[in-house]
Tab-separated table of C-alpha atoms in Angstrom:
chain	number	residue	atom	x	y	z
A	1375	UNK	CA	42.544	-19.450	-36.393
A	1376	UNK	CA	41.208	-22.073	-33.786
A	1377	UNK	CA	43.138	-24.776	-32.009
A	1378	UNK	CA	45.831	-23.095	-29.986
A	1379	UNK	CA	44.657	-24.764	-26.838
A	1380	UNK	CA	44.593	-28.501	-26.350
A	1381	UNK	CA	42.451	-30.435	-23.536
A	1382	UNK	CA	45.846	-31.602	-21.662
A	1383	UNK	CA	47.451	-28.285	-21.631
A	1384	UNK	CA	44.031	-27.116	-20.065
A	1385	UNK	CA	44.616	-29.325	-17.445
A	1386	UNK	CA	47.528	-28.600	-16.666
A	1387	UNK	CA	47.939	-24.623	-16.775
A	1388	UNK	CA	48.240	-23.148	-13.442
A	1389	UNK	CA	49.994	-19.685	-14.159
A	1390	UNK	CA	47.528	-17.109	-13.787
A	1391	UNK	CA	46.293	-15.157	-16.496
A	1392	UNK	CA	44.603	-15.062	-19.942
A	1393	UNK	CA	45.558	-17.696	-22.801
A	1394	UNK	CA	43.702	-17.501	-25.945
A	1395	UNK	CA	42.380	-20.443	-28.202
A	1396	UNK	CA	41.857	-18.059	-31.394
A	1397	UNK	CA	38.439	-16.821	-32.404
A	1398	UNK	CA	38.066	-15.075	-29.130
A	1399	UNK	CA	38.202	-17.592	-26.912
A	1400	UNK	CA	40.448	-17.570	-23.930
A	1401	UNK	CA	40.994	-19.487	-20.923
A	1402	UNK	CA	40.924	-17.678	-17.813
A	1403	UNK	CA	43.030	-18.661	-15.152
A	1404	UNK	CA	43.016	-16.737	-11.433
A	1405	UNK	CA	45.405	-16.691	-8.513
A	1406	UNK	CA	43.296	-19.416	-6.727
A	1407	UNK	CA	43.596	-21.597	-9.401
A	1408	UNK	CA	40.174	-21.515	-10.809
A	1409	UNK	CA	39.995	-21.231	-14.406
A	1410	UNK	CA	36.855	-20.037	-16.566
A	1411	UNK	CA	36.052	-19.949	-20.416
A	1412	UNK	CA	35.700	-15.847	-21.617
A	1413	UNK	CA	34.362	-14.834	-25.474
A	1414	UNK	CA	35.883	-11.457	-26.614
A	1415	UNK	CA	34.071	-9.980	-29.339
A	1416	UNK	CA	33.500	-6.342	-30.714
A	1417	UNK	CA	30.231	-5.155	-31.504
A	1418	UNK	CA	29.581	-1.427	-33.176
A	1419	UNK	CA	33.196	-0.678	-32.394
A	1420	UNK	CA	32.896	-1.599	-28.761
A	1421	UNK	CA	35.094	-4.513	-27.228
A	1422	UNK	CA	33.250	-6.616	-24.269
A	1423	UNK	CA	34.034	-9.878	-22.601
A	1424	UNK	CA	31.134	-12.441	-22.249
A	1425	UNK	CA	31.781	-15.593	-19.489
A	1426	UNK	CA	31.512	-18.689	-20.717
A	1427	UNK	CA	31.579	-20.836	-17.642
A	1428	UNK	CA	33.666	-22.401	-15.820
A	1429	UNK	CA	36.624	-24.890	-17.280
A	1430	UNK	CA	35.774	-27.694	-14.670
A	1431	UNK	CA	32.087	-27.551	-16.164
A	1432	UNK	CA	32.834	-27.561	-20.005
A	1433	UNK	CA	35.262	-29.068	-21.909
A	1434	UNK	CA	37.406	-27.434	-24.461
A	1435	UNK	CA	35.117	-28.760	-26.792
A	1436	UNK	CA	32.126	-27.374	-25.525
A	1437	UNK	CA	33.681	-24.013	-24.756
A	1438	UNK	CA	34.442	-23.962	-28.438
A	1439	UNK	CA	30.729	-24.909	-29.293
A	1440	UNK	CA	29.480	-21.769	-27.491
A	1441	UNK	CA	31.614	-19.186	-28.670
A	1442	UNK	CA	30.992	-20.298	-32.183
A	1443	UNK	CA	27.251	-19.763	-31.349
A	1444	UNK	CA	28.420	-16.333	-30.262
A	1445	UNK	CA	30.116	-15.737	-33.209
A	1446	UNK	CA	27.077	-16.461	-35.255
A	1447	UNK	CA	25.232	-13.891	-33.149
A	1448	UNK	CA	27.892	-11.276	-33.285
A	1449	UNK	CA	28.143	-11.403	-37.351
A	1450	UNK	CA	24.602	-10.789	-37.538
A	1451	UNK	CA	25.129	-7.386	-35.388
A	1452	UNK	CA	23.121	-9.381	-32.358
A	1453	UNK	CA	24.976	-8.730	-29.043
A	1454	UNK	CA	25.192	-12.272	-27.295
A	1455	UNK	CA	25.137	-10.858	-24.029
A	1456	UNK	CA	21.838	-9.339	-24.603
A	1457	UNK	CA	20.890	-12.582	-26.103
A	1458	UNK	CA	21.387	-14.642	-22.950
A	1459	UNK	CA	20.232	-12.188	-20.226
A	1460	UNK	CA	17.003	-12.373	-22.341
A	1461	UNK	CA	16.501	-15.663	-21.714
A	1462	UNK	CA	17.348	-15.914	-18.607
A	1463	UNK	CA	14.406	-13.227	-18.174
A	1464	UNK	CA	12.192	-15.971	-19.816
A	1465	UNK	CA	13.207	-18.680	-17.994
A	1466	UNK	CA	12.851	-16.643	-15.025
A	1467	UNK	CA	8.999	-15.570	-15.946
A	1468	UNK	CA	8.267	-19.020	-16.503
A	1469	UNK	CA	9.301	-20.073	-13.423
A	1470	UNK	CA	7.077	-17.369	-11.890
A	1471	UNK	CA	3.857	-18.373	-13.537
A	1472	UNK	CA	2.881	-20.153	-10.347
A	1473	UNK	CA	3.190	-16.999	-8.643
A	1474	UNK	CA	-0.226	-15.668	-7.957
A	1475	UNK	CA	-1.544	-11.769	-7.484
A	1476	UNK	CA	-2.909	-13.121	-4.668
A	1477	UNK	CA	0.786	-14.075	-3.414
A	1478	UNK	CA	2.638	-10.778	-4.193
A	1479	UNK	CA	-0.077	-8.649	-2.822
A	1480	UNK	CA	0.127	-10.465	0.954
A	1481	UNK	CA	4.001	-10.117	-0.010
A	1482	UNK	CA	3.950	-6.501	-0.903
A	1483	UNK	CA	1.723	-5.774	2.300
A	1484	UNK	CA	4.198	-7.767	4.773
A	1485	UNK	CA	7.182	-6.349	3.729
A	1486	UNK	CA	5.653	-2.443	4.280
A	1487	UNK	CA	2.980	-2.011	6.549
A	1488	UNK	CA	5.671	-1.733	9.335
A	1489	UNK	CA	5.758	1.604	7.219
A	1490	UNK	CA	2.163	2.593	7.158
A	1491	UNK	CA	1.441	5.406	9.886
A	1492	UNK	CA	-2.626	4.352	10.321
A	1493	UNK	CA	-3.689	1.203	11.693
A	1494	UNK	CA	-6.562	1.560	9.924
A	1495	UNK	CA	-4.899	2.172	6.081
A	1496	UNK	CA	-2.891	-1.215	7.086
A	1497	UNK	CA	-6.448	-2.944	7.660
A	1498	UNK	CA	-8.000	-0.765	4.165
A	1499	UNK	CA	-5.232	-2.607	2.277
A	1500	UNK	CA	-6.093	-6.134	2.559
A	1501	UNK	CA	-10.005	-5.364	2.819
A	1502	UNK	CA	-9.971	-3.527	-0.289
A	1503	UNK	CA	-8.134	-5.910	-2.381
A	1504	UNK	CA	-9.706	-9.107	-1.018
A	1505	UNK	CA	-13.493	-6.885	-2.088
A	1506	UNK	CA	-12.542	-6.129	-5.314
A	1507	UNK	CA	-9.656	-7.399	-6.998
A	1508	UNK	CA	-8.707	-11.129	-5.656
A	1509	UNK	CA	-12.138	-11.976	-6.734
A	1510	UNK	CA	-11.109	-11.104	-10.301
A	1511	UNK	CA	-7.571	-11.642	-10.013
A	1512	UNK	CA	-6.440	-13.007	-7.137
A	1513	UNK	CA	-5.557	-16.174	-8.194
A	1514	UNK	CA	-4.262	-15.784	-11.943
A	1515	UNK	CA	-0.758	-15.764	-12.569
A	1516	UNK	CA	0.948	-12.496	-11.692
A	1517	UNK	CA	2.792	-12.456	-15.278
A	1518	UNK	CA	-0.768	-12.758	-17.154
A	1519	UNK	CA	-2.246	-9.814	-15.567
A	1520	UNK	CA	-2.759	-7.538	-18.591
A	1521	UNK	CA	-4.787	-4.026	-19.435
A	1522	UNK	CA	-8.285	-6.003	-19.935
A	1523	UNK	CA	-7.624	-7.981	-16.337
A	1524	UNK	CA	-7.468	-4.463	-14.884
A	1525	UNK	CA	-10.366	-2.802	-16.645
A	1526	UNK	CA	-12.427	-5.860	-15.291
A	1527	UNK	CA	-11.221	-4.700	-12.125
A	1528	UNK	CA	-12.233	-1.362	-12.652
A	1529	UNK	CA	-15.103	-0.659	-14.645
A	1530	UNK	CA	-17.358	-2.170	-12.084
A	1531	UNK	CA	-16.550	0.447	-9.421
A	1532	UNK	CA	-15.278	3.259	-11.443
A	1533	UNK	CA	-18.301	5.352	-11.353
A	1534	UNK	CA	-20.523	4.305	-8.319
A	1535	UNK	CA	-17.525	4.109	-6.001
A	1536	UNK	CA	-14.745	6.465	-7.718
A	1537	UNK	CA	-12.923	7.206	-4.084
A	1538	UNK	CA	-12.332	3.458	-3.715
A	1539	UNK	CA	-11.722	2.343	-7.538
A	1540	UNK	CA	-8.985	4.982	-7.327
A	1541	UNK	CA	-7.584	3.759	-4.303
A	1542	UNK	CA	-7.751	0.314	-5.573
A	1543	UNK	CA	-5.984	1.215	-8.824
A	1544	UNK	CA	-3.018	2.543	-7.128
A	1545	UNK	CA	-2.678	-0.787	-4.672
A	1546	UNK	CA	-2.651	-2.794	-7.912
A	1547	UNK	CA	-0.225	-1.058	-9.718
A	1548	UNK	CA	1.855	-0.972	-6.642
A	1549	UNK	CA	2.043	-4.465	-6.190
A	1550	UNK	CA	2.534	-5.014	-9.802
A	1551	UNK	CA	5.366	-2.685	-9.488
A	1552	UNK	CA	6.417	-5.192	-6.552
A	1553	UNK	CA	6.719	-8.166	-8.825
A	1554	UNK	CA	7.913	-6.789	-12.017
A	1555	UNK	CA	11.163	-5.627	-9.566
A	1556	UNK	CA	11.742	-9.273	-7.878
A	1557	UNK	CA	11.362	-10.889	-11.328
A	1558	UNK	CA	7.846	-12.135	-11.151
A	1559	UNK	CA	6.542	-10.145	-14.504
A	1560	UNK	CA	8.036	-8.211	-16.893
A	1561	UNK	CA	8.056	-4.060	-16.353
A	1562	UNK	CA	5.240	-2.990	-18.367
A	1563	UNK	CA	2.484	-2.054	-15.557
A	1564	UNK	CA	-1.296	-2.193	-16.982
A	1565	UNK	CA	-2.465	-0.862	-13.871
A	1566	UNK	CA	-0.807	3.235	-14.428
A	1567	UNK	CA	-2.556	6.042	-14.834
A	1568	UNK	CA	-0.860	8.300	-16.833
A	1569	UNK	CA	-0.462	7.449	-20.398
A	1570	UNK	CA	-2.362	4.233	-20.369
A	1571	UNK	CA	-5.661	3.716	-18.135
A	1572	UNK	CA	-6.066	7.564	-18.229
A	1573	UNK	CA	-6.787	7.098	-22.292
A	1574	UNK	CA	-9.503	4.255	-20.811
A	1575	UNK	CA	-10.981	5.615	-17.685
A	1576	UNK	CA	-12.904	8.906	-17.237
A	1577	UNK	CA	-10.944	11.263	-14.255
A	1578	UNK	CA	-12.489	10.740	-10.952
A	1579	UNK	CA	-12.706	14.885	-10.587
A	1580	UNK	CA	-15.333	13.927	-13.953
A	1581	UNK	CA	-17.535	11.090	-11.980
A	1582	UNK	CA	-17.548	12.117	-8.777
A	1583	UNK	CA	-17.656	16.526	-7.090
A	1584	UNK	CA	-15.282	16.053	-4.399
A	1585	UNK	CA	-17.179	15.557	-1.406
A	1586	UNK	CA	-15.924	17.030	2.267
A	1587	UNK	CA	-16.544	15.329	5.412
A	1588	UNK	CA	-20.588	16.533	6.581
A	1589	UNK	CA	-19.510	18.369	9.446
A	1590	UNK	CA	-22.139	19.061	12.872
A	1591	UNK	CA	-22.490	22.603	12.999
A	1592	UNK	CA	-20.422	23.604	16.204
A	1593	UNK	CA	-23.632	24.897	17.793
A	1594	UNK	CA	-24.968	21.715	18.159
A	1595	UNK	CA	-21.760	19.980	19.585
A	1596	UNK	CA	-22.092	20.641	23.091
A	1597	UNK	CA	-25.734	18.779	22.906
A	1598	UNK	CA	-23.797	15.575	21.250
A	1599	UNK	CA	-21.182	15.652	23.900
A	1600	UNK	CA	-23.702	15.764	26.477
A	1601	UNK	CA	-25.501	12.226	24.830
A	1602	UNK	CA	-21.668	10.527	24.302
A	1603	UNK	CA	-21.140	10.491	28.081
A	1604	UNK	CA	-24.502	8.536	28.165
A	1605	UNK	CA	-22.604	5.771	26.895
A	1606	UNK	CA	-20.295	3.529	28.898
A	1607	UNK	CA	-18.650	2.134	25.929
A	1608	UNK	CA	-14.717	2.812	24.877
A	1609	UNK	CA	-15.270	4.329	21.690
A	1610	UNK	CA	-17.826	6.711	23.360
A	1611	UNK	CA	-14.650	7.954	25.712
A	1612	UNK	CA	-12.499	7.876	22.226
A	1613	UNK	CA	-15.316	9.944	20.352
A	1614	UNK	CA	-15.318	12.483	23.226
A	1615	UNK	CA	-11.283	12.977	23.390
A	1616	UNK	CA	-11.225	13.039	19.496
A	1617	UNK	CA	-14.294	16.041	19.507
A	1618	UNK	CA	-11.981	17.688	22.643
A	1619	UNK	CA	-8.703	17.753	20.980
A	1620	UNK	CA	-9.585	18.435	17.460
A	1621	UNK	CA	-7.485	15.226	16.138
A	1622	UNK	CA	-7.805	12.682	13.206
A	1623	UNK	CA	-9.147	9.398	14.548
A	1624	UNK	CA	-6.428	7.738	13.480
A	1625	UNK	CA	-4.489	9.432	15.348
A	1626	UNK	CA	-6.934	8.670	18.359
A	1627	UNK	CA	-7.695	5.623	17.968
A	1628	UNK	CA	-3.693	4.303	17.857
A	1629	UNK	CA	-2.888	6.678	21.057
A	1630	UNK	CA	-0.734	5.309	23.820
A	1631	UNK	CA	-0.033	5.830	27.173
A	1632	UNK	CA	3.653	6.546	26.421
A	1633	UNK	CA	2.672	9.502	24.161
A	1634	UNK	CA	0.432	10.858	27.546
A	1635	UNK	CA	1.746	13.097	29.832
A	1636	UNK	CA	-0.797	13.526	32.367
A	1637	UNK	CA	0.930	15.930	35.058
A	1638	UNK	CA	2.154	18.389	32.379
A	1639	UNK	CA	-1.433	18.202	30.400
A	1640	UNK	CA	0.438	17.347	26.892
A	1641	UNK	CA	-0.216	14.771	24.257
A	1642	UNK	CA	2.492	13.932	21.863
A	1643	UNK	CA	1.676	12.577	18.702
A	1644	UNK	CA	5.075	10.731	17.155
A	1645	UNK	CA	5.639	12.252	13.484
A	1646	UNK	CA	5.098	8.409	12.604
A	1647	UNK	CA	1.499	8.342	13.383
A	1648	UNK	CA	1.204	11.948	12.141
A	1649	UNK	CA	-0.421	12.419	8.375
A	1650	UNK	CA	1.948	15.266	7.411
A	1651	UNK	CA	5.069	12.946	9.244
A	1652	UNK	CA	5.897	15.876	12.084
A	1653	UNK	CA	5.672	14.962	15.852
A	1654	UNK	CA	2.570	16.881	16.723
A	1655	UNK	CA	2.232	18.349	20.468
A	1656	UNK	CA	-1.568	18.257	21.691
A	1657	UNK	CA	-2.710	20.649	25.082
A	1658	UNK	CA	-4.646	18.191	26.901
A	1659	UNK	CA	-7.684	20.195	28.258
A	1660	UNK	CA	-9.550	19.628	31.655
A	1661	UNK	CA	-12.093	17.711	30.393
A	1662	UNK	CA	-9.564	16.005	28.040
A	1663	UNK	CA	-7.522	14.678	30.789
A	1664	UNK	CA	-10.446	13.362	32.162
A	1665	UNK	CA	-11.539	11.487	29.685
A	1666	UNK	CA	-7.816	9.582	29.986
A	1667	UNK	CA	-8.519	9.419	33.655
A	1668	UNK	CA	-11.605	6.894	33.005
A	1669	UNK	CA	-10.022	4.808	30.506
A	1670	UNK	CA	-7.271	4.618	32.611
A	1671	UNK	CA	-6.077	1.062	33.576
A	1672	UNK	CA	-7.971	-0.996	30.814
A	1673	UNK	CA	-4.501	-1.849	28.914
A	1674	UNK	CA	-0.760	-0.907	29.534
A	1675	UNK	CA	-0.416	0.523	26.336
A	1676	UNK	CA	-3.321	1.846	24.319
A	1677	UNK	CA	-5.394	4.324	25.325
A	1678	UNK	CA	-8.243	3.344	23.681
A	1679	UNK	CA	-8.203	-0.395	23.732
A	1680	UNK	CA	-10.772	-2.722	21.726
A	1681	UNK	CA	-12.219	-5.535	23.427
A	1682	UNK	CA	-9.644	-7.979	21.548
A	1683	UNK	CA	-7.208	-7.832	23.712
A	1684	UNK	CA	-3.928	-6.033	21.951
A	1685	UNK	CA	-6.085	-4.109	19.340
A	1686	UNK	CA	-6.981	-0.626	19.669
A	1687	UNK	CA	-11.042	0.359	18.951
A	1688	UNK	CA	-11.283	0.356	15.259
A	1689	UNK	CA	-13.337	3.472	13.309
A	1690	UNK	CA	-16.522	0.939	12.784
A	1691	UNK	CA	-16.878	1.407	16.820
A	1692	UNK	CA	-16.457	5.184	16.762
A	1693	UNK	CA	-19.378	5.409	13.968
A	1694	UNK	CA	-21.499	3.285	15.938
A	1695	UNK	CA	-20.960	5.477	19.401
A	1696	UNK	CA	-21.743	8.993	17.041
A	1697	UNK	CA	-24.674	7.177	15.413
A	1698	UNK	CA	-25.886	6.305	19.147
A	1699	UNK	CA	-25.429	9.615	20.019
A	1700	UNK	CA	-27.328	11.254	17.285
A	1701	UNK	CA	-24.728	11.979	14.926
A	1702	UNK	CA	-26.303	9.555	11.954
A	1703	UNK	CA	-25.629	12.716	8.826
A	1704	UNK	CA	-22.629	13.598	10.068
A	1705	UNK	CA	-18.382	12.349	9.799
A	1706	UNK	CA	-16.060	11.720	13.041
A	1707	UNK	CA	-13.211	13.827	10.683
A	1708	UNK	CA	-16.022	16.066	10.258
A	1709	UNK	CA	-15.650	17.739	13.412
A	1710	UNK	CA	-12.384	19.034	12.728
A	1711	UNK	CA	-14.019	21.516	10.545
A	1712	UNK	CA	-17.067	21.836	13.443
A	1713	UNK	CA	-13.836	23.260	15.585
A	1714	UNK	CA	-12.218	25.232	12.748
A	1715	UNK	CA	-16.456	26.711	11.954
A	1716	UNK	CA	-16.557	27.942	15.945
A	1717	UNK	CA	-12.575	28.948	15.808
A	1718	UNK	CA	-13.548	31.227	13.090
A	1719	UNK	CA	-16.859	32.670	14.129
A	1720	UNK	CA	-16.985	32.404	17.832
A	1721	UNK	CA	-13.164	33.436	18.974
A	1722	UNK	CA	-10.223	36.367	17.917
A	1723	UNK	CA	-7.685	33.825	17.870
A	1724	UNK	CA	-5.849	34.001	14.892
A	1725	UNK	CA	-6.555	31.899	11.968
A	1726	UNK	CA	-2.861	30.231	11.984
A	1727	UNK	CA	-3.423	29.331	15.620
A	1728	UNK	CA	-6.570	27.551	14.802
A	1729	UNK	CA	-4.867	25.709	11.822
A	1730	UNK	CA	-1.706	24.728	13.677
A	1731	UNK	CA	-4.158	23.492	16.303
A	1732	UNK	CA	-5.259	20.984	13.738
A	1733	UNK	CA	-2.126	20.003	12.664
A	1734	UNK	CA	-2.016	21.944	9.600
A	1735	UNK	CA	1.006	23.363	7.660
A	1736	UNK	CA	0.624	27.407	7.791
A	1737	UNK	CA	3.028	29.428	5.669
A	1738	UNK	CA	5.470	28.419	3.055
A	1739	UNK	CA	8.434	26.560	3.537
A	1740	UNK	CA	10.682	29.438	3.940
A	1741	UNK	CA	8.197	30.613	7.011
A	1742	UNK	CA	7.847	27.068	8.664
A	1743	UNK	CA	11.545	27.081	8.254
A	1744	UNK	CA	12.202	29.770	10.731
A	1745	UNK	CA	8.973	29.264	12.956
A	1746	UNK	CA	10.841	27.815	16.028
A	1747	UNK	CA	7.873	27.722	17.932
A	1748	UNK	CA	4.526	25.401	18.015
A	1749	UNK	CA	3.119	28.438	20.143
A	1750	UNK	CA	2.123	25.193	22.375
A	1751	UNK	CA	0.734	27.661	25.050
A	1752	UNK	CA	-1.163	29.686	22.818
A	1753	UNK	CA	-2.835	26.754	21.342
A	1754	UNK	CA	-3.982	25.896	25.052
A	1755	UNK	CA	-5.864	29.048	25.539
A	1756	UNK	CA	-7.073	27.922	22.207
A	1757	UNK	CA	-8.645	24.442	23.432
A	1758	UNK	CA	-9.237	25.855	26.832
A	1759	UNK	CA	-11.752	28.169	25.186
A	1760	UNK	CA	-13.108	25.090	23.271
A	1761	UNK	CA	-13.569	22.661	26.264
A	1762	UNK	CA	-15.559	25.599	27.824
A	1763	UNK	CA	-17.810	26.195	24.777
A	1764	UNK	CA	-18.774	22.334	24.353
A	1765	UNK	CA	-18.986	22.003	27.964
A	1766	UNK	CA	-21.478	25.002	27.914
A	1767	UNK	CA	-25.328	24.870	27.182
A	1768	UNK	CA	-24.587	26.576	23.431
């Protein structure tokens, strides 16, 4: 039975606590005085409590209106709660059809390239995305973007460029990812891999033999070093240091002063800007050292500056000095494995000292665990020996 409340005696309550109308409506009234319109109902032997709103915003009337509707719901089995979060999903999508790819992409890459170690996968991000997918999708609603949207993406690059169309995959399911959690589309992600575009999409391992980094032989690195200090540019001096100290580019090319400890001969690498995330300790050879000594002065804090002023030299300008030199065939990465080649052939250091030296993992975890050493001097002799060999006639 109904009617137990009346509009006045609304009005009028101030007591806290609950007072029922019948039908499983109650009036909710707190210590503060605020008072709020709750619908019990049990559904499949479980009792729950759905808000109504607030007493100052509906009437008795109306407060009756909705929990009838509820009651309609609940005697078809339909949980009312479920009901009205669904909707609010909808309204919520609709709202968000003016929200572009485009728009949750620059969103997605604000909020966590603070995060990215490389300066240059913060620039790939953007570059990629603005090549091949904004062209296709950049400006469509971020809720419409469906399996067909991303195979138009795809299929294009999928076989002639399977290194990037991978890449590419993952930023779009990322960012898809991004909106589906701040309510822009709903969770269903076109873009994965597993279970979905991997049933469309041959594997890359099919389209594509992984290819390594051409490499210079090692013999022929002292000759290349020799035609590097030809040139007066930056990324010449970068190319050099990168050759001496066996390091990624990235890592290189974002150097600063602060990581540089000239006296004591030692480059630390933060674990930030490192690719397996652990603060890497580099023996800064003669020759190394002087390369540092003639950039030295051309900006307070990168070591390798670009001619905009506040950007480091960017991996285009390091291809161009190795192509300059002579290096056309070959990688920058690829002389990592030029070093590891002469480590191997030329020396009796041991292999782990040689890995380590590249910033490699060696052992399992249970070995790196008790490893308290870097064997920092060890790997000195180790690059000692190298900046003798390159500086050499070999």
């Amino acid at each position: 039975m109904q009617g137990k409340l009346t509009a006045l005696g609304v009005a009028r309550l101030k007591k806290p606590g609950m007072y029922g109308d019948g039908l499983g409506l109650w009036l909710q009234v707190t210590g503060k005085g605020a008072k709020s319109w709750i619908f019990r109902f049990t559904l499949r032997g479980r009792s729950r409590e759905m808000g109504l709103g607030s007493a100052h915003t509906f009437t008795l009337a109306e407060a009756r209106d909705r929990a009838r509707e509820c009651r309609k719901l609940t005697a078809d089995g339909i949980d009312p709660i479920q009901v009205r979060r669904s909707k609010r999903q909808e309204a919520a999508l609709e709202a968000a059809k003016a929200v572009t790819f485009r728009q949750c992409a620059e969103q997605y890459i604000a909020a966590h390239k603070a995060g990215w170690r490389s300066s240059v996968h913060a620039a790939q991000w953007p570059s990629s995305l603005a090549n091949h997918v904004h062209p296709v999708i950049g400006d469509l609603p971020v809720q419409a973007i469906d399996t067909d949207l991303i195979m138009k993406v795809l299929e294009p690059i999928w076989t002639k460029r399977p290194e990037t169309a991978t890449r590419v995959r993952g930023r779009i399911e990322l960012v898809l990812d991004w909106a589906a959690t701040r309510g822009y589309r709903g969770k269903e992600n076109p873009a994965r891999w597993k279970g979905h575009l991997a049933n469309l999409l041959p594997k890359r391992s099919k389209v594509q033999k992984v290819a390594h980094h051409p490499a210079l032989p090692f013999k022929q690195v002292p000759a290349l070093l020799i035609a590097l200090t030809e040139q007066e540019a930056v990324a010449a001096r970068a190319l050099e240091f990168t050759i001496l100290t066996a390091a990624r580019s990235g890592e290189v090319m974002g150097a600063r002063w602060s990581e540089i400890d000239l006296e004591a001969g030692i480059w630390t690498v933060p674990a930030g800007r490192m690719k397996a995330g652990v603060e890497h300790r580099v023996p800064l050879t003669a020759p190394a050292i002087a390369v540092l000594r003639a950039v030295q002065g051309l900006d307070r804090a990168l070591v390798f500056p670009s001619v905009r002023r506040g950007r480091s030299i960017s991996d285009k300008s390091l291809r161009t000095a190795l192509d300059t030199a002579g290096g056309a065939s070959v990688t920058v990465h690829g002389f990592r494995s030029s070093f590891r080649d002469w480590a191997g052939e030329c020396t009796a250091f041991p292999r782990d000292l040689a890995e380590m030296a590249l910033a490699h993992s060696v052992g399992d975890a249970t070995e790196r665990a008790y490893r308290r050493s870097d064997l920092f001097e060890k790997r000195r002799a180790l690059m000692d020996a190298w900046a003798a060999y390159t500086g050499s006639d070999a």
